[in-house]
PDB file of C-alpha atoms in Angstrom:
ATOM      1  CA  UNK O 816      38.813  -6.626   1.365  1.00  0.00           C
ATOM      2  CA  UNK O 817      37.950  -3.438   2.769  1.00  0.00           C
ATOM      3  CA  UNK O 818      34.515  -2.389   4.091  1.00  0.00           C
ATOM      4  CA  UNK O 819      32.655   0.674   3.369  1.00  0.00           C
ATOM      5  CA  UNK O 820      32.012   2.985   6.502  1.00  0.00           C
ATOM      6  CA  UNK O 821      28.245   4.010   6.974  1.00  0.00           C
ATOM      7  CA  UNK O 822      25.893   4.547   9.643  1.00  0.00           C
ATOM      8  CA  UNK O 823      25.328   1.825  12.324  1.00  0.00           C
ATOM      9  CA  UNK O 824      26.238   0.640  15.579  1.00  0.00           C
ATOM     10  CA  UNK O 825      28.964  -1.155  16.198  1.00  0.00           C
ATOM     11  CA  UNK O 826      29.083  -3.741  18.925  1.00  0.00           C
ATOM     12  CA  UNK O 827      31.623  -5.894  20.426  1.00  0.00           C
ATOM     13  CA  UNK O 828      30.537  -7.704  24.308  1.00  0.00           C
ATOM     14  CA  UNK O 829      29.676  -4.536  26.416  1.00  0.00           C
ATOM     15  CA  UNK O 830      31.187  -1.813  24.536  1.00  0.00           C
ATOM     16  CA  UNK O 831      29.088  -0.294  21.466  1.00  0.00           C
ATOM     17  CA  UNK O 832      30.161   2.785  18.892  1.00  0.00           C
ATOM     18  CA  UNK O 833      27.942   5.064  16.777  1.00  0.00           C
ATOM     19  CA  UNK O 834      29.202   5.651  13.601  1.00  0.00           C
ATOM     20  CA  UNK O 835      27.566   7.982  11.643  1.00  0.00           C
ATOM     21  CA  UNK O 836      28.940   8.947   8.076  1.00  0.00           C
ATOM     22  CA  UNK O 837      27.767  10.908   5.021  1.00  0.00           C
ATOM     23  CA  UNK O 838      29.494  10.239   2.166  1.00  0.00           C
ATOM     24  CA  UNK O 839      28.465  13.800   0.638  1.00  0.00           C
ATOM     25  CA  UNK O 840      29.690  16.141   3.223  1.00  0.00           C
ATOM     26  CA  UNK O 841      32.988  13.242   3.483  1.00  0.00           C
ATOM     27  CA  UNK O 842      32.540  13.510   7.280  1.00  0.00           C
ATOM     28  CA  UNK O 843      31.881  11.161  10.045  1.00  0.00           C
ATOM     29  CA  UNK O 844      32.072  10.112  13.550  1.00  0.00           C
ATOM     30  CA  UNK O 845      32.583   8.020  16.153  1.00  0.00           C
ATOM     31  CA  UNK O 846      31.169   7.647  19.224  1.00  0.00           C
ATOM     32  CA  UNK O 847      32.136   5.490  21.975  1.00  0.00           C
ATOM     33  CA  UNK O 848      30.181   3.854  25.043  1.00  0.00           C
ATOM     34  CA  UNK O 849      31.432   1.128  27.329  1.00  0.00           C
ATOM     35  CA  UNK O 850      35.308   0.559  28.087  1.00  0.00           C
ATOM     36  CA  UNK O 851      36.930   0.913  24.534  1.00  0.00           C
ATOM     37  CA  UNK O 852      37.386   5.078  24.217  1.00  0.00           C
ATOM     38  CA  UNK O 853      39.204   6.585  21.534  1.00  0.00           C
ATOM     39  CA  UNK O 854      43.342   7.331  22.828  1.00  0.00           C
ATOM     40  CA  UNK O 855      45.395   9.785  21.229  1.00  0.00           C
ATOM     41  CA  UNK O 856      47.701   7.326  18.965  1.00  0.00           C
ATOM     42  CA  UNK O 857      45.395   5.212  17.886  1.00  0.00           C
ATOM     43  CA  UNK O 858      44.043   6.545  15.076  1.00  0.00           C
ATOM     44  CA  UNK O 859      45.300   9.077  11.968  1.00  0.00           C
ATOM     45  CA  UNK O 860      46.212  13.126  13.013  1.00  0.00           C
ATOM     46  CA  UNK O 861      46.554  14.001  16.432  1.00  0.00           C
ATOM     47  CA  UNK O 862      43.832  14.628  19.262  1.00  0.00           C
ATOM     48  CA  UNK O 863      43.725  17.951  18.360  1.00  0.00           C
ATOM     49  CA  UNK O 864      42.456  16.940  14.741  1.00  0.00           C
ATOM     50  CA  UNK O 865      39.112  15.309  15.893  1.00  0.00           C
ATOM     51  CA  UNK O 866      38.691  16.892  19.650  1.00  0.00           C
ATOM     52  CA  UNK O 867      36.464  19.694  18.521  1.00  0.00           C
ATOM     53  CA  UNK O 868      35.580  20.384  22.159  1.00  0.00           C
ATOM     54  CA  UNK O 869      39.195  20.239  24.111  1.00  0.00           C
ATOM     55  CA  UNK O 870      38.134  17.881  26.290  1.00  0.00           C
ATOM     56  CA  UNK O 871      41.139  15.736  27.857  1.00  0.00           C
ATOM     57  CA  UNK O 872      39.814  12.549  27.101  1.00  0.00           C
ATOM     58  CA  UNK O 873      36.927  12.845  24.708  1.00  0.00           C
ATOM     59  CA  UNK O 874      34.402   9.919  23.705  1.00  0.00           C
ATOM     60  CA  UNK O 875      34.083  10.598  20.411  1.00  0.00           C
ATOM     61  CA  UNK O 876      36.040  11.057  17.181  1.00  0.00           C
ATOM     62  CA  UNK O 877      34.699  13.523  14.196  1.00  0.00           C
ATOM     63  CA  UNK O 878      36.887  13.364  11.241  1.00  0.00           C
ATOM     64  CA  UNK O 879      36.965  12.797   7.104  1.00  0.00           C
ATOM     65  CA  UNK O 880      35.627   9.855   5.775  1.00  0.00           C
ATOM     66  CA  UNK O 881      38.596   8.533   4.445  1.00  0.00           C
ATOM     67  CA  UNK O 882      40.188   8.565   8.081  1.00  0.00           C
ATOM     68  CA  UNK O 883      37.030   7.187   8.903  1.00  0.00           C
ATOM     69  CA  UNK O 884      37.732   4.569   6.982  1.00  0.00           C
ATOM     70  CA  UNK O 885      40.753   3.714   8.242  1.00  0.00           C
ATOM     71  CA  UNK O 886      39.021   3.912  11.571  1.00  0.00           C
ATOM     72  CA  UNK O 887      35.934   1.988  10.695  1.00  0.00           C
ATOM     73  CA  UNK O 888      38.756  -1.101   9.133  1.00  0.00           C
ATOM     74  CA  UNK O 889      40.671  -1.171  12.583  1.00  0.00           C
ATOM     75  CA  UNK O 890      37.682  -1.488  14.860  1.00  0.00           C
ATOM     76  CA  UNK O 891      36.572  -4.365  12.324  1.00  0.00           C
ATOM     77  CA  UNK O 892      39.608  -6.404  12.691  1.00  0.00           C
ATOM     78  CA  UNK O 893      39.143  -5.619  16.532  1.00  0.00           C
ATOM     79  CA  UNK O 894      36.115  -7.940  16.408  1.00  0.00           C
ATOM     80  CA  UNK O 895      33.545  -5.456  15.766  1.00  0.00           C
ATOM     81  CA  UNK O 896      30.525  -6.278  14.736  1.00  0.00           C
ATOM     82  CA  UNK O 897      27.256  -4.583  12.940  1.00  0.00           C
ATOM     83  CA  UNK O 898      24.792  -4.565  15.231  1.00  0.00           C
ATOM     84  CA  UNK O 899      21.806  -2.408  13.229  1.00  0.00           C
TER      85      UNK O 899
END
C-alpha cells in the first residue's frame, strides 16, 4: 500500500526530514537534518535535477510530487516515521 506524501516531519532516532508538498503546484521537498543526507543515486534524476543551488553536497531535495513520492515510500520503508 502506498502512502500519500504531504507536509510533516519525518523522524527516525536522531535524524529528522521536512517534507513539504503541495499537491497543486505538484512540487515538494525534502529537507534533511541529522546524519541521513540525500546522495546522488539514491533517488530518481540526477543531482543536477533537484540541486537548485550547485552545492556539492546539498541537504535538501526539491522535485515533482510524483518523485516525491517515490521518495517519501523509500524513507518509509527506511523506518521513518510521522512525527507531526
Amino acid at each position: 500500500m502506498q502512502s500519500k506524501i504531504k507536509t510533516c516531519i519525518l523522524k527516525k532516532g536522531d535524524d529528522s526530514i521536512s517534507v513539504t508538498a503541495s499537491h497543486k503546484k505538484m512540487i515538494c521537498s525534502f529537507k534533511y537534518y541529522g546524519e541521513t543526507q540525500p546522495l546522488p543515486g539514491w533517488y530518481p534524476g540526477n543531482i543536477g535535477s533537484w540541486n537548485e543551488e550547485n552545492e556539492e553536497y546539498p541537504n535538501h531535495i526539491t522535485t515533482d510530487i510524483f518523485d516525491g513520492q517515490l521518495i517519501w515510500d523509500q524513507h518509509i520503508k527506511a523506518g521513518f516515521k510521522v512525527a507531526f
